[in-house]
Coordinates of C-alpha atoms in Angstrom, one line a residue:
Chain A
M1021 CA -55.6 26.2 8.7
N1022 CA -55.3 28.3 5.2
E1023 CA -57.6 30.7 3.6
L1024 CA -57.8 32.7 1.1
K1025 CA -59.5 36.2 1.1
I1026 CA -60.2 38.3 -2.0
E1027 CA -61.3 41.6 -1.2
D1028 CA -63.8 44.3 -3.2
L1029 CA -61.2 43.1 -6.6
T1030 CA -61.6 45.0 -9.9
C1031 CA -59.9 44.2 -12.8
Y1032 CA -59.2 46.2 -16.5
R1033 CA -58.2 44.3 -19.3
G1034 CA -57.4 47.4 -21.7
E1035 CA -59.9 49.5 -21.2
N1036 CA -63.0 47.4 -20.4
L1037 CA -63.9 46.4 -16.9
V1038 CA -63.7 42.5 -16.8
L1039 CA -64.3 42.1 -13.0
K1040 CA -66.1 44.4 -10.7
D1041 CA -66.0 44.5 -7.0
L1042 CA -65.8 40.9 -6.0
N1043 CA -65.9 39.5 -2.8
T1044 CA -65.4 36.3 -1.7
K1045 CA -64.0 34.3 1.1
I1046 CA -62.7 30.5 1.0
K1047 CA -61.2 28.0 3.5
S1048 CA -59.3 25.0 3.6
G1049 CA -61.1 22.2 2.8
E1050 CA -63.3 24.0 0.4
T1051 CA -64.1 24.0 -3.3
L1052 CA -65.3 27.1 -5.1
V1053 CA -66.4 27.1 -8.1
I1054 CA -66.9 30.1 -10.7
R1055 CA -69.3 30.2 -12.6
G1056 CA -70.4 32.5 -15.5
S1057 CA -70.9 32.7 -19.0
N1058 CA -68.1 32.6 -22.0
G1059 CA -65.8 35.9 -21.6
S1060 CA -67.3 36.9 -18.2
G1061 CA -63.6 37.0 -16.9
K1062 CA -63.7 33.6 -15.2
T1063 CA -59.9 32.8 -17.0
T1064 CA -59.4 36.2 -15.6
L1065 CA -59.9 36.1 -12.3
L1066 CA -57.8 32.9 -12.4
R1067 CA -54.6 34.3 -14.0
V1068 CA -55.5 37.1 -11.2
L1069 CA -55.6 34.8 -8.0
S1070 CA -52.3 32.8 -9.3
N1071 CA -50.1 36.2 -10.0
F1072 CA -49.6 36.4 -13.4
I1073 CA -51.9 39.3 -13.7
K1074 CA -50.5 42.0 -11.4
S1075 CA -52.8 45.1 -11.8
Y1076 CA -55.9 45.2 -10.2
N1077 CA -57.6 46.9 -7.7
G1078 CA -58.4 45.6 -4.8
K1079 CA -56.7 42.8 -2.6
I1080 CA -56.0 39.2 -2.5
L1081 CA -55.0 37.9 0.9
F1082 CA -53.7 34.1 1.3
N1083 CA -53.4 33.3 5.2
D1084 CA -54.2 37.5 5.6
Q1085 CA -50.9 38.1 4.2
N1086 CA -51.1 39.9 0.5
V1087 CA -50.1 37.7 -2.0
L1088 CA -48.7 40.4 -4.7
E1089 CA -46.0 40.8 -1.3
D1090 CA -45.3 37.3 -0.7
S1091 CA -42.6 35.6 -2.4
N1092 CA -43.4 32.3 -1.2
Y1093 CA -47.4 32.2 -2.2
R1094 CA -46.3 30.7 -5.6
Y1095 CA -45.3 27.7 -3.6
F1096 CA -48.8 27.3 -2.6
F1097 CA -50.8 26.9 -5.2
N1098 CA -50.8 25.3 -8.4
F1099 CA -52.7 26.5 -12.0
V1100 CA -54.0 24.4 -14.6
G1101 CA -55.2 26.2 -17.6
Q1102 CA -56.7 25.4 -20.8
K1103 CA -53.7 25.5 -22.4
N1104 CA -52.5 21.8 -21.5
S1105 CA -48.9 22.2 -21.5
L1106 CA -47.5 19.7 -23.6
K1107 CA -45.8 19.4 -26.4
D1108 CA -47.2 17.9 -29.3
N1109 CA -44.5 15.9 -30.8
L1110 CA -43.2 14.4 -27.9
S1111 CA -44.6 11.3 -26.3
V1112 CA -46.6 11.4 -23.3
K1113 CA -43.2 9.6 -21.1
N1114 CA -41.2 12.4 -22.5
N1115 CA -43.5 15.2 -21.7
L1116 CA -43.3 14.0 -18.1
K1117 CA -40.1 14.2 -17.6
L1118 CA -39.6 17.5 -19.0
W1119 CA -42.2 18.7 -16.0
E1120 CA -40.6 16.8 -13.6
I1121 CA -37.4 18.8 -14.1
I1122 CA -39.3 21.8 -13.9
Y1123 CA -41.1 20.5 -11.2
Q1124 CA -38.0 19.3 -9.6
K1125 CA -39.9 16.7 -8.2
N1126 CA -39.3 13.1 -9.2
I1127 CA -42.4 10.9 -9.4
S1128 CA -43.0 7.7 -10.8
Y1129 CA -45.0 8.0 -14.4
S1130 CA -46.7 4.8 -14.2
K1131 CA -48.3 5.2 -11.1
L1132 CA -49.5 8.8 -12.1
L1133 CA -50.9 7.5 -15.4
E1134 CA -52.7 4.7 -13.9
D1135 CA -54.6 7.5 -12.3
F1136 CA -57.1 8.0 -15.1
N1137 CA -56.2 4.5 -16.9
L1138 CA -53.5 6.0 -19.5
L1139 CA -50.9 3.7 -18.7
H1140 CA -51.0 2.2 -22.4
L1141 CA -50.4 5.9 -23.5
M1142 CA -47.2 6.1 -21.9
E1143 CA -44.6 5.7 -25.3
R1144 CA -47.7 7.5 -27.8
D1145 CA -46.8 10.7 -29.1
V1146 CA -49.0 13.7 -27.5
A1147 CA -50.1 14.6 -31.5
S1148 CA -52.2 11.2 -31.8
L1149 CA -54.3 11.4 -28.5
S1150 CA -57.5 12.9 -28.3
D1151 CA -58.4 15.7 -26.4
G1152 CA -60.7 14.4 -23.8
Q1153 CA -56.7 12.4 -23.1
K1154 CA -55.1 15.5 -23.1
K1155 CA -56.9 16.6 -20.8
C1156 CA -56.5 14.0 -18.2
I1157 CA -52.3 14.3 -19.1
S1158 CA -52.5 18.1 -18.5
L1159 CA -54.5 17.2 -15.5
L1160 CA -51.2 14.9 -13.6
R1161 CA -49.3 18.3 -13.4
L1162 CA -51.6 18.8 -9.7
N1163 CA -49.3 15.7 -8.8
F1164 CA -45.7 17.6 -9.3
T1165 CA -46.2 19.7 -6.5
E1166 CA -47.1 20.1 -2.6
S1167 CA -49.1 22.8 -3.2
K1168 CA -52.3 24.4 -0.8
I1169 CA -54.6 25.4 -3.5
W1170 CA -55.3 23.9 -7.1
Y1171 CA -56.8 26.5 -9.7
L1172 CA -58.2 25.2 -12.2
D1173 CA -59.6 26.5 -15.6
E1174 CA -62.4 24.4 -17.0
P1175 CA -61.1 21.5 -15.8
F1176 CA -64.0 19.0 -17.3
V1177 CA -64.3 19.8 -20.5
F1178 CA -63.4 17.1 -22.6
L1179 CA -63.8 14.4 -20.0
D1180 CA -65.9 11.7 -20.2
D1181 CA -68.0 10.4 -17.0
E1182 CA -65.3 8.1 -15.4
N1183 CA -62.8 10.9 -15.6
S1184 CA -65.1 13.1 -14.5
Q1185 CA -65.4 11.0 -11.8
T1186 CA -61.9 10.2 -11.2
L1187 CA -61.4 14.0 -11.2
I1188 CA -64.0 14.8 -8.6
Q1189 CA -62.5 12.1 -6.4
K1190 CA -59.2 13.5 -6.5
I1191 CA -60.8 16.9 -6.0
K1192 CA -62.5 15.7 -2.6
N1193 CA -59.6 13.6 -1.5
F1194 CA -57.6 16.9 -2.2
N1195 CA -60.2 18.8 0.2
T1196 CA -60.0 16.6 3.0
N1197 CA -56.4 16.8 2.9
N1198 CA -57.0 20.3 4.0
G1199 CA -56.7 22.0 -0.3
I1200 CA -58.4 24.9 -1.5
V1201 CA -59.6 24.6 -5.1
I1202 CA -61.1 27.1 -7.0
I1203 CA -62.6 25.8 -10.2
T1204 CA -64.4 27.5 -13.3
S1205 CA -66.9 26.0 -15.5
N1206 CA -69.8 27.3 -17.6
I1207 CA -72.0 24.4 -16.4
N1208 CA -74.0 23.9 -13.5
L1209 CA -72.1 21.9 -10.6
Q1210 CA -74.3 22.5 -7.8
N1211 CA -75.2 18.7 -7.3
I1212 CA -71.2 17.9 -7.0
F1213 CA -69.8 21.1 -5.5
T1214 CA -72.4 23.3 -3.6
N1215 CA -70.0 26.2 -3.0
E1216 CA -70.8 28.5 -6.0
I1217 CA -70.3 32.0 -7.0
K1218 CA -71.4 34.4 -10.3
I1219 CA -69.7 36.3 -12.2
Chain B
M1375 CA -61.7 57.7 -21.3
N1376 CA -60.5 59.6 -23.7
L1377 CA -63.6 60.0 -25.9
K1378 CA -64.1 63.5 -25.3
L1379 CA -60.9 64.6 -26.1
T1380 CA -60.4 62.8 -29.2
N1381 CA -63.4 64.6 -30.3
K1382 CA -62.1 68.0 -29.8
Q1383 CA -58.7 67.1 -31.6
I1384 CA -60.6 65.5 -34.7
S1385 CA -62.6 68.8 -35.0
I1386 CA -59.1 70.6 -35.3
I1387 CA -58.2 68.5 -37.5
E1388 CA -61.2 69.0 -39.4
K1389 CA -61.0 72.9 -39.5
A1390 CA -56.9 72.7 -40.3
N1391 CA -57.4 70.2 -43.7
P1392 CA -58.4 72.9 -46.2
F1393 CA -56.2 75.3 -45.4
L1394 CA -53.4 72.9 -45.4
I1395 CA -54.2 71.3 -48.6
V1396 CA -54.4 74.4 -50.0
S1397 CA -51.3 75.9 -49.0
T1398 CA -49.8 73.0 -49.9
I1399 CA -50.6 73.0 -53.6
V1400 CA -49.9 76.9 -53.2
A1401 CA -46.5 75.9 -52.0
F1402 CA -45.8 73.0 -55.0
T1403 CA -46.8 75.4 -57.4
F1404 CA -44.0 77.7 -56.7
G1405 CA -41.4 74.8 -55.7
L1406 CA -41.9 73.5 -59.3
Y1407 CA -42.1 76.8 -61.2
F1408 CA -38.4 77.8 -59.7
S1409 CA -37.2 74.1 -59.4
L1410 CA -37.6 73.3 -62.9
L1411 CA -37.8 76.6 -64.8
Q1412 CA -36.5 79.1 -62.3
S1413 CA -33.4 77.5 -61.4
P1414 CA -30.0 76.8 -63.6
P1415 CA -28.9 73.3 -64.5
D1416 CA -26.3 72.1 -63.4
Y1417 CA -23.5 72.3 -65.3
I1418 CA -22.4 68.3 -64.9
Q1419 CA -25.6 67.1 -64.7
G1420 CA -28.0 69.0 -66.8
D1421 CA -31.5 68.9 -66.3
S1422 CA -31.3 65.3 -64.4
M1423 CA -30.0 67.2 -61.2
R1424 CA -33.3 68.3 -60.8
I1425 CA -34.5 65.6 -59.3
M1426 CA -32.5 66.6 -56.4
Y1427 CA -35.1 68.8 -55.5
I1428 CA -37.6 65.8 -54.4
H1429 CA -35.4 63.5 -53.2
V1430 CA -33.4 65.7 -51.2
P1431 CA -36.7 67.0 -48.8
S1432 CA -38.2 63.6 -49.0
A1433 CA -34.9 61.9 -47.5
W1434 CA -34.4 64.2 -44.7
F1435 CA -37.9 63.9 -43.6
A1436 CA -37.8 60.2 -43.9
L1437 CA -35.4 60.0 -41.3
M1438 CA -37.4 63.2 -39.4
A1439 CA -40.6 61.2 -39.0
Y1440 CA -38.5 58.0 -38.0
T1441 CA -37.5 60.2 -35.0
I1442 CA -40.9 61.9 -34.3
L1443 CA -42.0 58.1 -34.3
A1444 CA -39.4 56.9 -31.6
G1445 CA -40.1 60.6 -30.0
S1446 CA -44.0 59.7 -29.6
S1447 CA -43.1 56.4 -28.5
V1448 CA -40.9 57.3 -25.8
L1449 CA -43.5 60.2 -24.7
W1450 CA -46.2 57.3 -25.0
F1451 CA -44.0 55.1 -22.1
I1452 CA -43.7 58.2 -20.2
T1453 CA -47.7 59.4 -20.2
R1454 CA -49.3 56.5 -21.8
N1455 CA -51.8 58.9 -23.1
P1456 CA -53.4 56.9 -26.2
I1457 CA -52.7 59.8 -28.4
F1458 CA -49.0 59.6 -28.9
S1459 CA -49.7 56.3 -29.7
I1460 CA -51.8 57.2 -32.3
I1461 CA -49.4 59.6 -33.5
A1462 CA -46.4 57.1 -33.7
R1463 CA -48.7 54.9 -36.1
S1464 CA -49.3 57.9 -38.5
I1465 CA -46.2 59.1 -38.9
A1466 CA -45.1 55.0 -39.8
Q1467 CA -47.0 55.0 -42.5
I1468 CA -45.9 58.4 -44.0
G1469 CA -42.3 57.6 -43.2
M1470 CA -42.0 55.0 -45.3
I1471 CA -43.4 56.1 -48.2
F1472 CA -41.1 59.2 -48.3
T1473 CA -38.0 56.5 -47.4
L1474 CA -39.6 54.9 -50.6
I1475 CA -39.9 58.1 -52.8
S1476 CA -36.3 59.2 -51.6
L1477 CA -35.1 55.5 -52.5
V1478 CA -36.7 55.5 -55.9
T1479 CA -35.4 59.0 -57.1
G1480 CA -32.4 58.4 -56.0
S1481 CA -32.3 55.3 -58.1
I1482 CA -33.8 57.3 -61.1
W1483 CA -31.4 60.5 -60.1
G1484 CA -28.7 57.8 -60.5
K1485 CA -29.1 56.0 -63.5
P1486 CA -28.0 59.4 -65.7
T1487 CA -25.0 60.1 -62.9
W1488 CA -23.5 56.5 -62.8
G1489 CA -24.8 54.7 -65.4
V1490 CA -26.8 52.0 -63.2
W1491 CA -29.9 52.2 -61.4
W1492 CA -28.6 51.0 -58.5
V1493 CA -25.1 51.6 -56.9
W1494 CA -24.5 49.8 -53.0
D1495 CA -23.8 53.4 -51.9
A1496 CA -23.4 54.1 -48.2
R1497 CA -26.2 56.3 -48.1
L1498 CA -29.1 54.3 -50.5
T1499 CA -27.8 51.0 -48.2
S1500 CA -28.7 52.7 -45.0
M1501 CA -32.1 54.3 -46.6
L1502 CA -33.1 50.4 -47.9
L1503 CA -32.3 49.5 -43.6
L1504 CA -34.9 52.2 -42.9
F1505 CA -37.4 51.0 -45.1
F1506 CA -37.4 47.4 -43.5
L1507 CA -37.3 49.2 -40.1
Y1508 CA -40.3 50.7 -40.6
L1509 CA -42.2 47.8 -42.4
A1510 CA -40.8 45.9 -39.1
Y1511 CA -42.8 48.3 -37.4
I1512 CA -46.2 48.3 -39.4
F1513 CA -45.9 44.7 -40.0
L1514 CA -46.3 44.0 -36.3
W1515 CA -48.5 46.7 -35.6
Q1516 CA -50.9 44.9 -38.0
S1517 CA -50.3 41.1 -37.0
I1518 CA -51.2 41.3 -33.3
T1519 CA -55.1 41.5 -32.9
N1520 CA -55.3 43.1 -29.7
K1521 CA -54.5 46.5 -30.4
D1522 CA -54.0 47.8 -26.8
L1523 CA -51.3 45.0 -26.6
A1524 CA -50.3 46.3 -30.0
S1525 CA -49.4 49.8 -29.3
K1526 CA -47.6 48.8 -26.2
I1527 CA -45.2 46.1 -28.1
S1528 CA -45.0 48.3 -31.4
A1529 CA -43.7 51.2 -29.3
A1530 CA -40.7 49.0 -27.8
L1531 CA -39.7 47.7 -31.5
A1532 CA -40.0 51.9 -32.3
I1533 CA -37.4 52.5 -29.7
V1534 CA -35.4 50.0 -30.1
G1535 CA -35.2 50.5 -33.8
F1536 CA -34.1 53.9 -33.2
V1537 CA -30.9 52.9 -31.0
N1538 CA -29.9 50.6 -33.6
I1539 CA -30.2 53.5 -36.4
P1540 CA -26.8 55.0 -35.7
I1541 CA -25.6 51.8 -35.2
I1542 CA -26.5 50.3 -38.2
K1543 CA -25.3 53.9 -40.2
F1544 CA -21.7 53.8 -38.5
S1545 CA -21.0 50.3 -39.7
V1546 CA -23.1 50.5 -43.4
D1547 CA -20.8 53.7 -43.5
W1548 CA -17.6 51.6 -42.4
W1549 CA -18.6 48.6 -45.1
N1550 CA -18.9 51.0 -47.5
T1551 CA -15.7 53.2 -47.4
L1552 CA -14.3 49.2 -47.4
H1553 CA -16.1 48.4 -50.4
Q1554 CA -15.8 51.2 -52.3
P1555 CA -15.0 50.9 -56.1
A1556 CA -12.8 54.1 -57.0
T1557 CA -14.1 54.5 -59.9
I1558 CA -17.5 55.6 -58.6
S1559 CA -17.5 59.2 -57.1
K1560 CA -19.5 60.5 -54.6
L1561 CA -23.1 61.7 -54.3
S1562 CA -22.0 65.1 -52.1
A1563 CA -21.9 68.2 -54.4
P1564 CA -19.7 70.2 -51.3
S1565 CA -20.9 73.6 -52.6
I1566 CA -24.3 74.0 -53.6
D1567 CA -25.4 77.6 -55.7
I1568 CA -27.7 80.1 -54.2
S1569 CA -29.8 79.2 -57.1
M1570 CA -30.4 75.9 -56.3
M1571 CA -30.4 77.0 -52.5
V1572 CA -33.6 78.7 -52.9
P1573 CA -36.0 76.2 -55.2
L1574 CA -34.3 73.4 -52.5
F1575 CA -35.4 75.7 -49.9
I1576 CA -39.2 76.0 -51.2
M1577 CA -39.7 72.4 -52.6
T1578 CA -38.4 71.3 -48.8
F1579 CA -41.1 73.8 -47.1
A1580 CA -43.7 72.5 -49.6
T1581 CA -43.0 68.4 -49.1
F1582 CA -42.9 69.1 -45.1
L1583 CA -46.7 71.2 -45.4
F1584 CA -47.6 68.0 -47.9
L1585 CA -46.5 65.8 -44.9
I1586 CA -48.6 67.6 -42.4
T1587 CA -51.3 67.8 -44.4
V1588 CA -50.9 63.9 -44.9
F1589 CA -50.1 63.0 -41.3
F1590 CA -53.4 65.2 -40.1
I1591 CA -55.4 63.2 -42.5
R1592 CA -53.8 60.0 -41.2
L1593 CA -54.5 60.9 -37.8
R1594 CA -57.9 61.2 -38.0
I1595 CA -58.0 58.6 -39.6
E1596 CA -56.4 57.0 -36.7
I1597 CA -58.5 58.3 -34.2
L1598 CA -61.8 57.4 -35.5
D1599 CA -60.4 53.9 -36.0
N1600 CA -59.3 54.2 -32.1
K1601 CA -62.4 55.2 -31.3
I1602 CA -64.2 52.1 -33.0
V1603 CA -62.3 49.6 -31.4
R1604 CA -62.8 51.3 -28.2
M1605 CA -66.8 51.2 -28.7
R1606 CA -66.8 47.2 -30.2
E1607 CA -64.9 46.3 -27.0
V1608 CA -67.1 47.9 -24.4
K1609 CA -70.1 46.7 -26.5
Chain C
M1464 CA -31.9 28.1 -13.2
F1465 CA -30.2 25.2 -14.1
A1466 CA -33.6 23.4 -14.0
L1467 CA -35.1 25.4 -16.3
L1468 CA -32.0 24.9 -18.7
K1469 CA -31.6 21.7 -17.9
R1470 CA -35.4 21.4 -19.2
D1471 CA -34.7 23.0 -22.5
L1472 CA -31.7 21.5 -23.4
Y1473 CA -33.8 17.7 -23.1
L1474 CA -37.1 19.6 -25.0
A1475 CA -34.4 20.1 -27.5
L1476 CA -32.8 16.5 -27.7
Y1477 CA -36.4 15.2 -27.7
S1478 CA -37.3 17.7 -30.6
S1479 CA -34.5 16.2 -32.9
S1480 CA -32.6 19.5 -32.6
S1481 CA -29.6 17.9 -31.2
F1482 CA -26.2 18.3 -31.9
F1483 CA -25.5 16.1 -35.1
Y1484 CA -29.0 17.7 -36.7
T1485 CA -27.6 20.9 -36.5
S1486 CA -23.9 20.9 -37.4
S1487 CA -25.4 18.6 -40.4
F1488 CA -27.1 21.7 -41.3
F1489 CA -23.7 23.9 -40.9
V1490 CA -22.0 21.6 -43.2
L1491 CA -24.5 21.3 -45.8
V1492 CA -25.1 24.5 -46.3
L1493 CA -20.9 25.3 -46.8
V1494 CA -21.0 22.1 -49.1
I1495 CA -23.4 23.8 -52.0
L1496 CA -20.6 26.4 -52.3
P1497 CA -17.9 24.4 -54.4
F1498 CA -21.3 23.0 -56.4
L1499 CA -22.4 27.0 -56.6
F1500 CA -19.0 28.7 -57.5
G1501 CA -16.7 26.0 -58.7
T1502 CA -13.2 25.0 -56.8
N1503 CA -11.0 28.1 -57.4
D1504 CA -9.5 28.3 -53.9
V1505 CA -9.3 31.6 -53.5
Q1506 CA -12.9 32.0 -54.4
L1507 CA -13.8 29.8 -52.1
Q1508 CA -12.2 31.3 -49.3
V1509 CA -13.7 34.5 -50.2
L1510 CA -17.3 32.9 -49.8
F1511 CA -16.5 31.1 -47.0
K1512 CA -16.3 33.6 -44.7
G1513 CA -19.5 35.3 -45.7
I1514 CA -21.9 31.9 -46.8
I1515 CA -20.9 31.0 -42.8
W1516 CA -22.6 33.8 -41.4
I1517 CA -25.3 33.0 -43.4
G1518 CA -25.9 29.5 -42.1
L1519 CA -25.3 31.1 -38.8
S1520 CA -27.9 33.3 -38.8
L1521 CA -30.6 31.0 -40.8
S1522 CA -29.4 28.4 -37.6
I1523 CA -30.3 31.5 -35.0
L1524 CA -33.5 32.8 -37.2
L1525 CA -35.6 30.1 -38.3
T1526 CA -35.3 28.3 -34.5
M1527 CA -35.9 31.4 -32.7
E1528 CA -39.8 30.3 -32.2
R1529 CA -38.6 27.9 -30.0
I1530 CA -37.6 30.5 -27.6
F1531 CA -40.5 31.6 -25.9
N1532 CA -43.1 30.8 -28.7
A1533 CA -43.8 27.2 -28.5
D1534 CA -43.8 27.8 -24.5
Y1535 CA -46.2 30.3 -24.7
E1536 CA -48.6 28.7 -27.1
D1537 CA -48.8 25.6 -25.2
G1538 CA -48.7 26.7 -21.8
N1539 CA -45.8 25.7 -20.4
L1540 CA -44.2 29.0 -20.3
D1541 CA -47.0 30.0 -17.1
I1542 CA -45.4 26.8 -15.7
I1543 CA -41.6 28.4 -16.0
L1544 CA -42.7 32.0 -14.6
Q1545 CA -44.3 30.5 -11.9
Q1546 CA -41.6 28.1 -10.9
N1547 CA -38.9 30.8 -11.5
P1548 CA -38.8 34.2 -9.3
S1549 CA -36.8 36.2 -11.4
I1550 CA -38.4 37.0 -14.6
E1551 CA -34.3 37.9 -15.9
V1552 CA -33.2 34.4 -14.8
I1553 CA -35.5 32.9 -17.4
I1554 CA -34.3 35.2 -20.2
I1555 CA -30.7 34.2 -19.6
S1556 CA -31.1 30.5 -19.5
K1557 CA -32.8 31.2 -23.0
Y1558 CA -29.7 32.6 -24.0
I1559 CA -27.4 29.7 -22.8
T1560 CA -30.3 27.0 -24.5
H1561 CA -30.2 28.6 -27.4
W1562 CA -26.7 29.5 -28.5
V1563 CA -25.7 26.0 -26.7
V1564 CA -28.0 24.6 -29.2
Y1565 CA -28.2 26.4 -32.2
C1566 CA -24.6 28.1 -32.6
L1567 CA -22.0 25.7 -30.5
P1568 CA -22.7 22.9 -33.3
L1569 CA -20.8 25.3 -35.7
F1570 CA -18.0 26.0 -33.5
I1571 CA -17.1 22.2 -33.6
V1572 CA -18.0 21.4 -37.4
L1573 CA -16.1 24.6 -37.8
P1574 CA -11.9 23.4 -38.0
I1575 CA -13.3 21.1 -40.8
L1576 CA -14.5 23.1 -42.6
S1577 CA -12.0 25.4 -42.6
F1578 CA -10.0 23.0 -43.7
L1579 CA -12.7 21.8 -46.7
F1580 CA -12.3 25.5 -47.6
Y1581 CA -8.5 26.0 -47.3
V1582 CA -8.5 28.5 -44.7
S1583 CA -4.9 29.3 -43.2
L1584 CA -4.6 28.8 -39.4
D1585 CA -4.7 32.6 -38.8
S1586 CA -7.8 33.3 -40.4
F1587 CA -9.4 30.3 -38.4
F1588 CA -8.8 31.8 -35.0
L1589 CA -10.2 35.2 -35.8
I1590 CA -13.0 33.8 -37.7
F1591 CA -13.3 31.7 -34.8
L1592 CA -13.2 34.9 -32.4
N1593 CA -15.9 36.6 -34.8
L1594 CA -18.4 33.8 -35.3
F1595 CA -18.1 33.5 -31.5
F1596 CA -19.3 37.3 -30.2
G1597 CA -21.1 37.9 -33.1
S1598 CA -23.5 34.8 -32.1
L1599 CA -23.6 36.0 -28.4
G1600 CA -25.4 39.5 -29.9
M1601 CA -27.3 37.6 -32.7
V1602 CA -28.9 35.3 -30.3
F1603 CA -29.6 38.2 -27.5
I1604 CA -31.6 39.9 -30.6
V1605 CA -33.8 37.0 -31.7
T1606 CA -34.4 36.6 -27.8
F1607 CA -36.1 40.2 -27.4
V1608 CA -37.7 39.8 -31.0
S1609 CA -39.2 36.7 -30.1
A1610 CA -40.0 38.0 -26.5
L1611 CA -41.8 41.1 -27.9
T1612 CA -43.5 38.9 -30.6
L1613 CA -45.3 36.2 -28.9
G1614 CA -48.4 37.2 -29.8
A1615 CA -48.1 38.1 -33.3
K1616 CA -49.7 35.7 -35.7
R1617 CA -47.3 33.2 -36.4
T1618 CA -45.6 34.2 -39.7
I1619 CA -41.8 33.4 -39.2
F1620 CA -41.3 35.9 -42.4
L1621 CA -42.7 38.8 -39.9
K1622 CA -39.9 37.6 -37.5
A1623 CA -37.5 37.9 -40.1
I1624 CA -38.2 41.2 -41.3
I1625 CA -37.9 42.5 -37.9
V1626 CA -34.1 40.8 -36.9
I1627 CA -32.3 40.9 -40.4
P1628 CA -31.6 44.7 -40.4
L1629 CA -30.7 44.4 -37.0
F1630 CA -28.2 41.5 -37.9
V1631 CA -27.0 44.0 -40.2
P1632 CA -24.3 45.1 -38.2
F1633 CA -22.9 42.1 -36.8
L1634 CA -22.8 40.6 -40.3
I1635 CA -21.1 43.6 -42.0
F1636 CA -18.2 43.3 -39.1
G1637 CA -17.9 39.5 -39.3
T1638 CA -17.0 39.4 -42.3
N1639 CA -14.0 41.3 -41.7
L1640 CA -11.3 39.3 -40.0
E1641 CA -9.8 41.7 -37.3
S1642 CA -12.9 43.6 -35.9
W1643 CA -13.8 41.1 -33.4
P1644 CA -13.7 43.8 -30.7
I1645 CA -16.3 45.8 -32.2
L1646 CA -18.5 42.6 -31.9
L1647 CA -17.9 42.5 -28.8
A1648 CA -19.2 45.5 -28.3
L1649 CA -22.3 45.6 -30.7
S1650 CA -23.0 42.2 -28.4
M1651 CA -22.3 44.0 -25.1
M1652 CA -25.3 46.6 -26.5
S1653 CA -27.5 44.1 -27.6
F1654 CA -27.1 42.2 -24.3
V1655 CA -28.3 45.2 -22.3
L1656 CA -31.3 45.8 -24.4
S1657 CA -32.4 42.6 -24.8
M1658 CA -32.6 42.3 -21.1
Y1659 CA -34.7 45.4 -21.1
V1660 CA -37.0 44.7 -24.3
S1661 CA -37.6 40.8 -23.0
A1662 CA -38.4 40.9 -19.8
Y1663 CA -40.8 44.1 -21.0
G1664 CA -42.5 41.7 -23.7
L1665 CA -42.7 38.6 -21.0
R1666 CA -44.6 40.7 -19.1
L1667 CA -46.9 42.2 -21.1
Y1668 CA -47.5 38.8 -22.4
V1669 CA -48.3 36.8 -19.4
E1670 CA -50.7 39.1 -18.2

């Protein structure tokens, strides 16, 4: 049973207050949607949670241990941001190969691509793909780690209905395997994920 | 958080400004009178040598400005007080202009002395490189849109540049002794007559006052600019 | 560390920066010499010593956006930072990749080039040593400038203005045959400077 706790989180970027006194708790098997308008600090929050931003007030605890002091924490989460981490001039296959090396994990590409029905794109250059297709491929990174938490920054942007359903299914599967998911969104997802906070 | 402080600083600057402008003009009047009319022409170079009274002070202050730039960047790292970042930015532009003045006057001086507009003399070459160090600093500051980040980054570059100045100077001097054609006599005048020392001293003082005046004007602009940026961000 | 190293080398291979491209670049930069200055062998020897440094500088400078900028802009830098505990290890790995991909080919074609330009064996070894120690320091320099300019609007000219004055000492001593110890010393200084500044720049930008 894992638990992620955010206590009195306050974060400044430069001189502006971005996050103020945020308190929340999330347990294994749950999905939390963070809703807010553009520029409300959603991305900042995810970057704080994934330890990229280290200067903030308050505490983030994973299983009652402060994530800033826990050197293993970085193995526990996977972060998919709005940048898709793909090299435009390379083929999909080569991009997957590069991830394979960084994550030090061997994976069958074709099985991976089948998830989103992208098998036919294997040899194509990323530059020739649509935004939605790029987004799907960047979400495949979730399969490269054995993490306990997923941080997804605006994952549904650019996705069509079919692929959105696939992603929702993936998230729910991850939840049933005791995974924690935190999603940011600027649209209402309450009919899918009920657990929501507004910032 | 520093809004109050900056208001106080601006009012000090605004009060000092007219006084500084007047004293700069007075100092230059005296300086120019002594250097152009009251001092004798050089017995070899003639009247062309009088450009020294502009050239030498601006070269000194070009170097001094980089020291201030690096010094305030270091202080910024220690105290994180934005005023040091503002000082660094203000002095950078002035330093660049002084470097340019010393290069141009050096070149004008070189024409009658050496017969050419430019020689690859160690000092001129180092000054040229100093000019590009200033340019790099200013361009880097301008090209980063997040100004908070820009001040952090350009402070680091200023210090890197300062560490590199002695290395560049050393290597350029070494290069110059290697390639120096024997026919060109060195610029250095071993002994300056007292009759030239007095105008040089006054001109240095006048140039210093000029530097302070322009620095205060720039400082005021930068503080106000900083304030605008911050107000816009808070909104 | 080795994962990152391997990944960067693969990336270079896939992005057609492979050995043949880079070495052809070096050969071509020097092959234009006789066309520009004639075939007088004494003059060619003198020019060779200088132009080879221009080739090296260009190769290091023009590709410096691949050190951190490309990974920063597409988001891969986040993954790299997450997967590697120490920022210093990332920086060292980047030094190695950049040197291997954009400098090493020069040393492989250098024997052929010196042969084409009538360089004697003695001076060949000294040129080789100079280029070796100089190229290390120059890679250290572009790495920290690349880390500092991550957020700057993407212009290679800005980076060139920052980098070239810092290259000057290397170029001055590089063209003098006996000065490899000085180049070694310069490279060691740049290493220390570069480690601090690159780490500082990276930490600022990932925030």
